[in-house]
Amino acid sequence: EAGVVQSPRYKIIEKKQPVAFWCNPISGHNTLYWYRQNLGQGPELLIRYENEEAVDDSQLPKDRFSAERLKGVDSTLKIQPAELGDSAVYLCASSLGLFSAGGQETQYFGPGTRLLVL
Amino acid sequence: QQQVKQSPQSLIVQKGGISIINCAYENTAFDYFPWYQQFPGKGPALLIAIRPDVSEKKEGRFTISFNKSAKQFSLHIMDSQPGDSATYFCAASSSGAGSYQLTFGKGTKLSVIP
């Protein structure tokens, strides 16, 4: 079974430039998460989707960050314009869904996109 | 803000030794406590998880010990191997609000030396 796919794996941009990250979750997973992981830190949730609906975006800096999950499958996270402090690894994760058997859901992470803003 | 405090920040263990990583939490609504393992250049991968209705869970060489009254839980890696060298994150979430949002600790970098 294919895991969570993310692209690109690495991105170097200059500040004030736009950047976009793409995620393809595990087939059949209804819940999709975007996390940001700063160097030496644990992942922090940016946004969570249940199918195509963003149900938790309280941690997403909405002035410059946006996300979409059209048709409830693939998702794109965009930053415009990027700032130096946005340098981090952006992780996408997916899980089966809130109401699957067992309650708590195992989240499966992709390899991440490492962003460097110069 | 909900927090999960993890220690130590780094750990060096001899091959065959026991690695112990500790976490403490504040939010009593947390009811799911997973541990994730992350290798360089990879995303975190679930290692083992526990719910507060049990005090210990063992899977192979990995054991979670859970102390609900102290609001602490720990990961024990028995017979540590060089291949276990990675960064380990504890996390916690609550199903009460229906969000299952994971709050991660800051991570422990484990190095197992031959």
Coordinates of N, CA and C in Angstrom, one line a residue:
Chain A
E1 N 0.9 -1.2 0.0 CA 0.0 0.0 0.0 C 0.9 1.2 0.0
A2 N 0.6 2.2 -0.9 CA 1.4 3.4 -1.0 C 1.1 4.2 0.2
G3 N 2.2 4.9 0.7 CA 2.0 5.8 1.8 C 1.6 7.2 1.4
V4 N 1.7 8.1 2.3 CA 1.3 9.5 2.0 C 2.5 10.1 1.1
V5 N 2.1 10.7 0.0 CA 3.0 11.2 -1.0 C 3.0 12.7 -0.9
Q6 N 4.2 13.3 -0.8 CA 4.3 14.8 -0.8 C 5.3 15.2 -1.9
S7 N 5.1 16.4 -2.4 CA 6.0 17.0 -3.3 C 5.9 18.5 -3.3
P8 N 7.0 19.2 -3.6 CA 8.3 18.6 -3.7 C 8.9 18.2 -2.4
R9 N 10.0 17.5 -2.4 CA 10.7 17.2 -1.2 C 11.5 18.3 -0.6
Y10 N 12.0 19.2 -1.5 CA 12.8 20.3 -1.0 C 12.4 21.5 -1.9
K11 N 12.5 22.7 -1.2 CA 12.2 23.9 -1.9 C 13.0 25.0 -1.3
I12 N 13.7 25.8 -2.2 CA 14.4 26.9 -1.7 C 13.8 28.1 -2.5
I13 N 13.4 29.1 -1.8 CA 12.8 30.3 -2.4 C 13.4 31.6 -1.7
E14 N 13.2 32.7 -2.3 CA 13.5 33.9 -1.7 C 12.3 34.5 -0.9
K15 N 12.5 35.2 0.1 CA 11.4 35.8 0.9 C 10.5 36.6 -0.1
K16 N 9.3 36.7 0.3 CA 8.2 37.3 -0.5 C 7.7 36.6 -1.7
Q17 N 8.4 35.5 -2.0 CA 7.9 34.6 -3.1 C 6.8 33.7 -2.6
P18 N 6.0 33.3 -3.5 CA 4.9 32.3 -3.2 C 5.5 30.9 -3.3
V19 N 4.9 29.9 -2.6 CA 5.3 28.5 -2.6 C 4.1 27.7 -2.4
A20 N 4.1 26.5 -3.0 CA 3.0 25.6 -2.8 C 3.5 24.2 -2.5
F21 N 2.8 23.4 -1.7 CA 3.1 22.1 -1.4 C 1.9 21.2 -1.7
W22 N 2.2 20.0 -2.2 CA 1.1 19.1 -2.6 C 1.2 17.8 -1.8
C23 N 0.0 17.3 -1.5 CA -0.1 16.0 -0.7 C -1.1 15.1 -1.3
N24 N -0.8 13.9 -1.4 CA -1.7 12.8 -1.8 C -1.8 11.8 -0.6
P25 N -2.9 11.8 0.0 CA -3.0 10.9 1.2 C -3.2 9.4 0.8
I26 N -3.1 8.6 1.8 CA -3.4 7.2 1.6 C -4.8 7.0 1.1
S27 N -4.9 6.1 0.1 CA -6.2 5.9 -0.5 C -7.2 5.4 0.5
G28 N -8.4 6.1 0.5 CA -9.5 5.8 1.5 C -9.4 6.6 2.8
H29 N -8.4 7.3 3.0 CA -8.3 8.1 4.2 C -9.1 9.4 4.0
N30 N -10.0 9.6 4.9 CA -10.9 10.8 4.8 C -10.3 12.0 5.5
T31 N -9.5 11.8 6.5 CA -8.9 12.9 7.3 C -7.5 13.2 6.8
L32 N -7.2 14.5 6.6 CA -5.9 14.9 6.1 C -5.5 16.1 7.0
Y33 N -4.2 16.0 7.4 CA -3.6 17.0 8.2 C -2.4 17.7 7.6
W34 N -2.2 18.9 7.8 CA -1.0 19.6 7.5 C -0.3 20.1 8.8
Y35 N 1.0 19.7 9.0 CA 1.7 20.1 10.1 C 3.0 20.9 9.7
R36 N 3.5 21.7 10.6 CA 4.7 22.3 10.4 C 5.7 21.9 11.5
Q37 N 6.9 21.5 11.1 CA 7.9 21.0 12.0 C 9.1 21.9 11.9
N38 N 9.3 22.7 12.9 CA 10.5 23.5 13.0 C 11.7 22.7 13.5
L39 N 12.9 23.1 13.2 CA 14.1 22.4 13.5 C 14.2 22.1 15.0
G40 N 14.3 20.9 15.4 CA 14.4 20.5 16.8 C 13.1 20.5 17.6
Q41 N 12.0 20.6 16.9 CA 10.7 20.6 17.5 C 9.8 19.5 17.0
G42 N 8.7 19.3 17.7 CA 7.7 18.4 17.3 C 6.8 19.0 16.2
P43 N 6.1 18.2 15.5 CA 5.1 18.8 14.5 C 4.0 19.6 15.2
E44 N 3.6 20.6 14.6 CA 2.5 21.5 15.1 C 1.4 21.5 14.0
L45 N 0.2 21.2 14.4 CA -0.9 21.2 13.4 C -1.2 22.6 12.8
L46 N -1.3 22.6 11.5 CA -1.8 23.8 10.8 C -3.3 23.8 10.5
I47 N -3.7 22.6 9.9 CA -5.0 22.5 9.5 C -5.4 21.1 9.3
R48 N -6.7 20.8 9.6 CA -7.2 19.4 9.5 C -8.4 19.4 8.6
Y49 N -8.5 18.5 7.7 CA -9.6 18.3 6.8 C -10.4 17.0 7.1
E50 N -11.7 17.1 7.1 CA -12.5 15.9 7.1 C -13.1 15.9 5.7
N51 N -12.7 15.0 4.8 CA -13.1 15.0 3.4 C -12.7 16.4 2.8
E52 N -13.5 17.1 2.3 CA -13.1 18.4 1.7 C -13.3 19.6 2.6
E53 N -13.8 19.3 3.8 CA -14.1 20.4 4.7 C -13.0 20.6 5.7
A54 N -12.5 21.9 5.8 CA -11.5 22.3 6.8 C -12.2 22.4 8.1
V55 N -12.0 21.5 9.1 CA -12.7 21.5 10.3 C -11.9 22.1 11.5
D56 N -10.6 22.2 11.3 CA -9.7 22.8 12.3 C -8.6 23.6 11.6
D57 N -8.7 24.9 11.5 CA -7.7 25.7 10.9 C -7.2 26.8 11.9
S58 N -7.5 26.6 13.2 CA -7.2 27.6 14.1 C -5.7 28.0 14.2
Q59 N -4.8 27.1 13.8 CA -3.4 27.4 13.9 C -2.8 27.8 12.6
L60 N -3.6 28.0 11.6 CA -3.2 28.4 10.3 C -3.1 29.9 10.2
P61 N -1.9 30.4 9.9 CA -1.7 31.9 9.8 C -2.4 32.4 8.5
K62 N -3.6 32.8 8.6 CA -4.5 33.0 7.4 C -4.1 34.2 6.6
D63 N -3.3 35.1 7.1 CA -2.9 36.2 6.3 C -2.0 35.8 5.2
R64 N -1.3 34.7 5.3 CA -0.3 34.3 4.3 C -0.5 32.9 3.8
F65 N -1.1 32.1 4.7 CA -1.2 30.6 4.4 C -2.7 30.3 3.9
S66 N -2.8 29.4 2.9 CA -4.1 28.9 2.5 C -3.9 27.5 2.1
A67 N -5.0 26.8 2.2 CA -5.0 25.4 1.9 C -6.3 25.0 1.2
E68 N -6.3 24.0 0.4 CA -7.5 23.4 -0.2 C -7.4 21.9 -0.3
R69 N -8.5 21.3 -0.4 CA -8.6 19.9 -0.6 C -9.8 19.6 -1.4
L70 N -9.6 19.8 -2.7 CA -10.7 19.6 -3.7 C -11.0 18.2 -3.8
K71 N -12.3 17.9 -3.9 CA -12.8 16.5 -4.1 C -12.4 15.6 -2.9
G72 N -11.9 16.2 -1.8 CA -11.6 15.4 -0.6 C -10.5 14.4 -0.8
V73 N -9.6 14.6 -1.7 CA -8.5 13.7 -1.9 C -7.2 14.4 -1.7
D74 N -6.6 14.9 -2.8 CA -5.3 15.6 -2.7 C -5.5 17.0 -2.0
S75 N -4.4 17.5 -1.5 CA -4.5 18.8 -0.9 C -3.3 19.6 -1.2
T76 N -3.5 20.9 -1.2 CA -2.4 21.8 -1.5 C -2.3 22.9 -0.4
L77 N -1.1 23.1 0.1 CA -0.9 24.2 1.1 C 0.0 25.2 0.4
K78 N -0.5 26.5 0.5 CA 0.2 27.6 -0.1 C 0.7 28.6 0.9
I79 N 1.8 29.2 0.6 CA 2.3 30.4 1.4 C 2.5 31.5 0.4
Q80 N 1.9 32.7 0.7 CA 2.2 33.8 -0.2 C 1.9 35.1 0.6
P81 N 2.9 35.9 0.8 CA 4.3 35.7 0.5 C 5.1 35.0 1.6
A82 N 6.1 34.3 1.2 CA 6.9 33.6 2.3 C 7.8 34.5 3.0
E83 N 8.0 34.2 4.3 CA 8.9 35.0 5.2 C 10.0 34.0 5.7
L84 N 11.1 34.7 6.2 CA 12.2 33.9 6.6 C 11.8 32.9 7.7
G85 N 10.9 33.2 8.5 CA 10.5 32.4 9.6 C 9.6 31.2 9.2
D86 N 9.3 31.1 7.9 CA 8.5 30.0 7.4 C 9.4 28.8 7.1
S87 N 10.7 29.0 7.1 CA 11.6 27.9 6.9 C 11.3 26.8 7.9
A88 N 11.0 25.6 7.4 CA 10.6 24.5 8.2 C 10.3 23.3 7.3
V89 N 10.0 22.2 8.0 CA 9.5 21.0 7.2 C 8.0 21.0 7.3
Y90 N 7.3 20.9 6.2 CA 5.8 20.8 6.2 C 5.4 19.4 5.9
L91 N 4.7 18.9 6.9 CA 4.3 17.4 6.9 C 2.9 17.3 6.6
C92 N 2.5 16.3 5.8 CA 1.1 16.0 5.5 C 0.9 14.6 6.2
A93 N -0.2 14.4 6.8 CA -0.6 13.2 7.4 C -2.0 12.8 7.0
S94 N -2.4 11.6 7.1 CA -3.8 11.2 6.8 C -4.2 10.1 7.8
S95 N -5.5 10.0 8.0 CA -6.0 8.9 8.8 C -7.4 8.5 8.2
L96 N -7.9 7.4 8.7 CA -9.1 6.8 8.1 C -10.3 7.8 8.2
G97 N -10.4 8.3 9.5 CA -11.6 9.2 9.7 C -12.1 9.1 11.1
L98 N -12.8 10.0 11.5 CA -13.2 10.1 12.9 C -14.0 9.0 13.4
F99 N -14.8 8.4 12.5 CA -15.8 7.5 13.0 C -15.5 6.1 12.6
S100 N -14.2 5.8 12.3 CA -13.9 4.4 12.0 C -13.8 3.7 13.4
A101 N -13.7 2.4 13.3 CA -13.7 1.6 14.5 C -12.5 1.8 15.3
G102 N -12.6 1.9 16.6 CA -11.5 2.1 17.4 C -11.3 3.5 18.0
G103 N -12.1 4.4 17.4 CA -12.0 5.8 18.0 C -10.7 6.5 17.5
Q104 N -9.7 6.6 18.3 CA -8.5 7.3 18.0 C -7.9 6.8 16.7
E105 N -7.5 7.7 15.9 CA -7.0 7.4 14.6 C -5.5 7.4 14.6
T106 N -4.9 6.4 14.0 CA -3.4 6.5 13.7 C -3.2 7.4 12.5
Q107 N -2.4 8.4 12.7 CA -2.0 9.3 11.6 C -0.8 8.8 11.0
Y108 N -0.8 8.7 9.6 CA 0.3 8.3 8.8 C 0.9 9.5 8.2
F109 N 2.2 9.7 8.4 CA 2.9 10.9 7.9 C 3.6 10.7 6.6
G110 N 3.6 11.7 5.7 CA 4.4 11.7 4.6 C 5.9 12.1 4.9
P111 N 6.8 12.1 4.0 CA 8.2 12.4 4.2 C 8.4 13.9 4.5
G112 N 7.4 14.7 4.1 CA 7.6 16.2 4.3 C 8.2 16.9 3.2
T113 N 8.0 18.2 3.1 CA 8.7 19.1 2.2 C 9.5 20.1 3.1
R114 N 10.8 20.1 2.8 CA 11.7 20.9 3.5 C 11.8 22.3 2.8
L115 N 11.3 23.3 3.4 CA 11.3 24.7 2.9 C 12.4 25.5 3.5
L116 N 13.2 26.1 2.6 CA 14.2 27.1 3.1 C 13.9 28.4 2.4
V117 N 13.6 29.5 3.2 CA 13.4 30.8 2.7 C 14.6 31.7 2.9
L118 N 15.1 32.2 1.8 CA 16.4 33.0 1.9 C 16.0 34.5 1.9
Chain B
Q1 N -1.9 27.2 26.5 CA -1.8 26.2 25.4 C -1.5 24.8 26.0
Q2 N -2.2 23.8 25.4 CA -1.9 22.5 25.9 C -0.5 22.1 25.6
Q3 N 0.2 21.5 26.5 CA 1.6 21.1 26.4 C 1.9 19.7 26.7
V4 N 2.8 19.2 26.1 CA 3.4 17.9 26.4 C 4.9 18.1 26.6
K5 N 5.4 17.9 27.8 CA 6.8 18.1 28.0 C 7.6 16.8 28.0
Q6 N 8.7 16.8 27.2 CA 9.4 15.6 26.9 C 10.9 15.8 27.4
S7 N 11.4 14.7 28.0 CA 12.8 14.7 28.4 C 13.4 13.3 28.3
P8 N 14.7 13.2 28.1 CA 15.7 14.3 27.9 C 15.6 14.7 26.4
Q9 N 16.3 15.8 26.1 CA 16.4 16.3 24.8 C 17.2 15.4 23.9
S10 N 18.3 14.8 24.5 CA 19.1 13.8 23.7 C 19.5 12.7 24.7
L11 N 19.8 11.6 24.1 CA 20.1 10.4 24.9 C 21.1 9.5 24.2
I12 N 22.2 9.1 24.9 CA 23.2 8.2 24.3 C 23.2 6.9 25.1
V13 N 23.0 5.8 24.4 CA 22.8 4.5 25.1 C 23.8 3.5 24.4
Q14 N 24.4 2.7 25.2 CA 25.2 1.6 24.6 C 24.3 0.5 24.0
K15 N 24.7 -0.1 23.0 CA 24.0 -1.2 22.4 C 23.7 -2.3 23.5
G16 N 22.4 -2.7 23.5 CA 22.0 -3.7 24.5 C 21.4 -3.1 25.7
G17 N 21.6 -1.8 25.9 CA 21.1 -1.1 27.1 C 19.6 -0.7 27.0
I18 N 19.1 -0.1 28.0 CA 17.7 0.3 28.0 C 17.7 1.9 27.8
S19 N 16.8 2.3 26.9 CA 16.6 3.7 26.6 C 15.3 4.1 27.3
I20 N 15.3 5.2 28.0 CA 14.1 5.6 28.7 C 13.8 7.1 28.4
I21 N 12.6 7.4 27.8 CA 12.2 8.7 27.5 C 10.9 9.0 28.2
N22 N 10.9 10.2 28.8 CA 9.8 10.6 29.7 C 9.0 11.7 29.1
C23 N 7.7 11.7 29.4 CA 6.8 12.8 29.0 C 5.8 13.1 30.1
A24 N 5.4 14.4 30.2 CA 4.4 14.8 31.2 C 3.4 15.7 30.5
Y25 N 2.2 15.6 30.9 CA 1.2 16.4 30.2 C 0.4 17.1 31.3
E26 N -0.4 18.1 30.9 CA -1.2 18.9 31.8 C -2.7 18.7 31.6
N27 N -3.1 18.5 30.4 CA -4.5 18.4 30.1 C -5.1 17.1 30.5
T28 N -5.9 17.0 31.5 CA -6.5 15.8 32.0 C -7.5 15.2 31.0
A29 N -7.9 15.9 29.9 CA -8.8 15.4 28.9 C -8.1 14.6 27.9
F30 N -6.8 14.6 27.9 CA -6.0 13.7 27.0 C -6.4 12.2 27.3
D31 N -6.6 11.5 26.2 CA -7.0 10.1 26.4 C -6.3 9.2 25.4
Y32 N -5.3 9.7 24.7 CA -4.6 8.8 23.8 C -3.2 9.3 23.7
F33 N -2.2 8.4 23.9 CA -0.8 8.8 24.0 C 0.0 7.9 23.1
P34 N 0.3 8.4 21.9 CA 1.2 7.7 21.0 C 2.6 8.1 21.1
W35 N 3.5 7.2 20.7 CA 4.9 7.6 20.5 C 5.2 7.4 19.0
Y36 N 6.0 8.4 18.5 CA 6.4 8.4 17.1 C 7.9 8.3 17.0
Q37 N 8.4 7.7 16.0 CA 9.8 7.5 15.7 C 10.0 8.2 14.4
Q38 N 11.1 9.0 14.3 CA 11.4 9.8 13.1 C 12.9 9.6 12.8
F39 N 13.1 9.1 11.6 CA 14.5 9.1 11.1 C 14.7 10.3 10.2
P40 N 16.0 10.7 10.1 CA 16.3 11.9 9.3 C 15.8 11.8 7.9
G41 N 15.1 12.9 7.5 CA 14.5 13.0 6.1 C 13.2 12.2 5.9
K42 N 12.7 11.7 7.0 CA 11.5 10.9 7.0 C 10.4 11.6 7.8
G43 N 9.1 11.2 7.6 CA 8.1 11.7 8.5 C 8.0 10.8 9.7
P44 N 7.4 11.3 10.7 CA 7.2 10.5 12.0 C 6.4 9.2 11.6
A45 N 6.7 8.2 12.3 CA 5.9 6.9 12.1 C 5.5 6.4 13.5
L46 N 4.2 6.0 13.6 CA 3.7 5.5 14.9 C 4.5 4.3 15.3
L47 N 4.9 4.3 16.6 CA 5.7 3.2 17.2 C 4.8 2.4 18.1
I48 N 4.2 3.0 19.0 CA 3.3 2.3 20.0 C 2.4 3.4 20.6
A49 N 1.2 3.0 21.1 CA 0.3 4.0 21.7 C -0.4 3.3 22.8
I50 N -0.9 4.2 23.8 CA -1.6 3.7 24.9 C -2.8 4.5 25.3
R51 N -3.8 4.0 25.9 CA -4.9 4.7 26.4 C -4.8 4.7 27.9
P52 N -5.4 5.6 28.6 CA -5.3 5.7 30.1 C -5.9 4.6 30.9
D53 N -6.6 3.7 30.3 CA -7.3 2.6 31.0 C -6.3 1.5 31.4
V54 N -5.1 1.6 30.8 CA -4.0 0.6 31.2 C -2.8 1.3 31.6
S55 N -2.0 0.6 32.4 CA -0.8 1.3 33.0 C 0.5 0.9 32.2
E56 N 0.4 -0.1 31.4 CA 1.5 -0.5 30.6 C 1.1 -1.2 29.3
K57 N 1.9 -1.0 28.3 CA 1.7 -1.7 27.0 C 3.0 -2.0 26.4
K58 N 3.1 -3.3 26.0 CA 4.4 -3.8 25.5 C 4.2 -4.3 24.1
E59 N 5.1 -3.9 23.2 CA 5.2 -4.4 21.8 C 6.6 -4.7 21.5
G60 N 7.0 -5.9 21.5 CA 8.4 -6.3 21.2 C 9.3 -5.7 22.3
R61 N 10.3 -4.9 21.8 CA 11.3 -4.3 22.7 C 10.8 -3.0 23.2
F62 N 9.6 -2.5 22.8 CA 9.1 -1.2 23.2 C 8.0 -1.3 24.2
T63 N 8.1 -0.6 25.3 CA 7.1 -0.6 26.3 C 6.7 0.9 26.7
I64 N 5.4 1.1 26.8 CA 4.9 2.4 27.4 C 4.5 2.1 28.8
S65 N 4.9 2.9 29.7 CA 4.4 2.9 31.1 C 3.6 4.2 31.3
F66 N 2.5 4.1 31.9 CA 1.6 5.2 32.0 C 1.1 5.4 33.5
N67 N 1.3 6.6 34.0 CA 0.9 6.9 35.3 C -0.1 8.1 35.3
K68 N -1.4 7.7 35.4 CA -2.5 8.7 35.2 C -2.5 9.7 36.3
S69 N -2.2 9.3 37.6 CA -2.3 10.2 38.7 C -1.2 11.3 38.6
A70 N 0.0 10.9 38.1 CA 1.1 11.8 37.9 C 1.1 12.5 36.6
K71 N 0.2 12.1 35.7 CA 0.1 12.7 34.4 C 1.4 12.6 33.7
Q72 N 2.0 11.3 33.7 CA 3.3 11.1 33.1 C 3.2 9.8 32.3
F73 N 4.0 9.7 31.3 CA 4.1 8.4 30.6 C 5.5 8.3 30.0
S74 N 6.0 7.1 29.8 CA 7.4 7.0 29.3 C 7.5 5.8 28.3
L75 N 8.5 5.9 27.5 CA 8.9 4.9 26.6 C 10.1 4.2 27.0
H76 N 10.1 2.9 27.1 CA 11.3 2.1 27.4 C 11.6 1.3 26.2
I77 N 12.9 1.4 25.7 CA 13.4 0.5 24.6 C 14.4 -0.4 25.2
M78 N 14.0 -1.7 25.3 CA 14.9 -2.7 25.8 C 15.9 -3.2 24.7
D79 N 17.0 -3.6 25.2 CA 18.0 -4.2 24.2 C 18.2 -3.2 23.0
S80 N 18.5 -2.0 23.3 CA 18.6 -0.9 22.3 C 19.7 -1.3 21.3
Q81 N 19.3 -1.0 20.0 CA 20.1 -1.3 18.9 C 20.5 -0.1 18.1
P82 N 21.7 -0.1 17.4 CA 22.0 1.1 16.6 C 20.9 1.5 15.6
G83 N 20.1 0.6 15.1 CA 19.0 0.9 14.2 C 17.9 1.6 14.9
D84 N 17.9 1.7 16.2 CA 16.9 2.5 17.0 C 17.3 3.9 17.0
S85 N 18.5 4.3 16.6 CA 18.9 5.7 16.6 C 18.0 6.5 15.7
A86 N 17.3 7.4 16.3 CA 16.3 8.2 15.7 C 15.8 9.3 16.7
T87 N 14.9 10.1 16.2 CA 14.3 11.1 17.2 C 12.9 10.5 17.5
Y88 N 12.6 10.5 18.8 CA 11.3 10.0 19.3 C 10.5 11.1 19.9
F89 N 9.2 11.1 19.5 CA 8.3 12.1 19.9 C 7.1 11.5 20.7
C90 N 6.8 12.0 21.9 CA 5.6 11.6 22.5 C 4.5 12.6 22.1
A91 N 3.3 12.1 22.2 CA 2.2 13.0 21.8 C 1.0 12.6 22.6
A92 N 0.0 13.5 22.6 CA -1.3 13.3 23.3 C -2.4 13.9 22.5
S93 N -3.6 13.3 22.7 CA -4.8 13.9 22.1 C -6.0 13.6 22.9
S94 N -7.0 14.3 22.6 CA -8.3 14.1 23.3 C -9.4 13.9 22.3
S95 N -10.2 12.9 22.6 CA -11.3 12.6 21.7 C -12.6 13.4 22.1
G96 N -12.5 14.0 23.3 CA -13.7 14.7 23.8 C -14.2 15.7 22.9
A97 N -13.4 16.5 22.3 CA -13.9 17.6 21.4 C -14.0 17.0 20.0
G98 N -13.7 15.8 19.8 CA -13.9 15.2 18.5 C -12.8 15.6 17.5
S99 N -11.7 16.2 18.0 CA -10.7 16.6 17.0 C -9.5 15.7 16.8
Y100 N -9.2 14.9 17.9 CA -8.1 14.0 17.8 C -6.8 14.8 17.5
Q101 N -6.7 16.1 17.8 CA -5.5 16.8 17.4 C -4.4 16.3 18.3
L102 N -3.3 16.0 17.7 CA -2.1 15.5 18.4 C -1.3 16.7 18.8
T103 N -0.9 16.7 20.1 CA 0.0 17.7 20.6 C 1.3 16.9 20.9
F104 N 2.4 17.4 20.2 CA 3.7 16.7 20.3 C 4.6 17.3 21.3
G105 N 5.4 16.4 21.9 CA 6.6 16.9 22.7 C 7.6 17.4 21.7
K106 N 8.7 17.9 22.3 CA 9.8 18.5 21.4 C 10.7 17.5 20.9
G107 N 10.6 16.2 21.3 CA 11.5 15.2 20.8 C 12.7 14.9 21.6
T108 N 13.1 13.6 21.4 CA 14.4 13.1 22.1 C 15.2 12.5 21.0
K109 N 16.4 12.9 20.8 CA 17.3 12.3 19.8 C 18.1 11.2 20.5
L110 N 17.8 10.0 20.1 CA 18.5 8.8 20.7 C 19.6 8.4 19.8
S111 N 20.7 8.2 20.4 CA 21.9 7.6 19.7 C 22.3 6.3 20.4
V112 N 22.3 5.2 19.7 CA 22.7 3.9 20.3 C 24.1 3.6 19.7
I113 N 25.0 3.5 20.6 CA 26.4 3.3 20.1 C 26.8 1.9 20.3
P114 N 27.5 1.3 19.3 CA 27.9 -0.1 19.3 C 28.8 -0.4 20.5

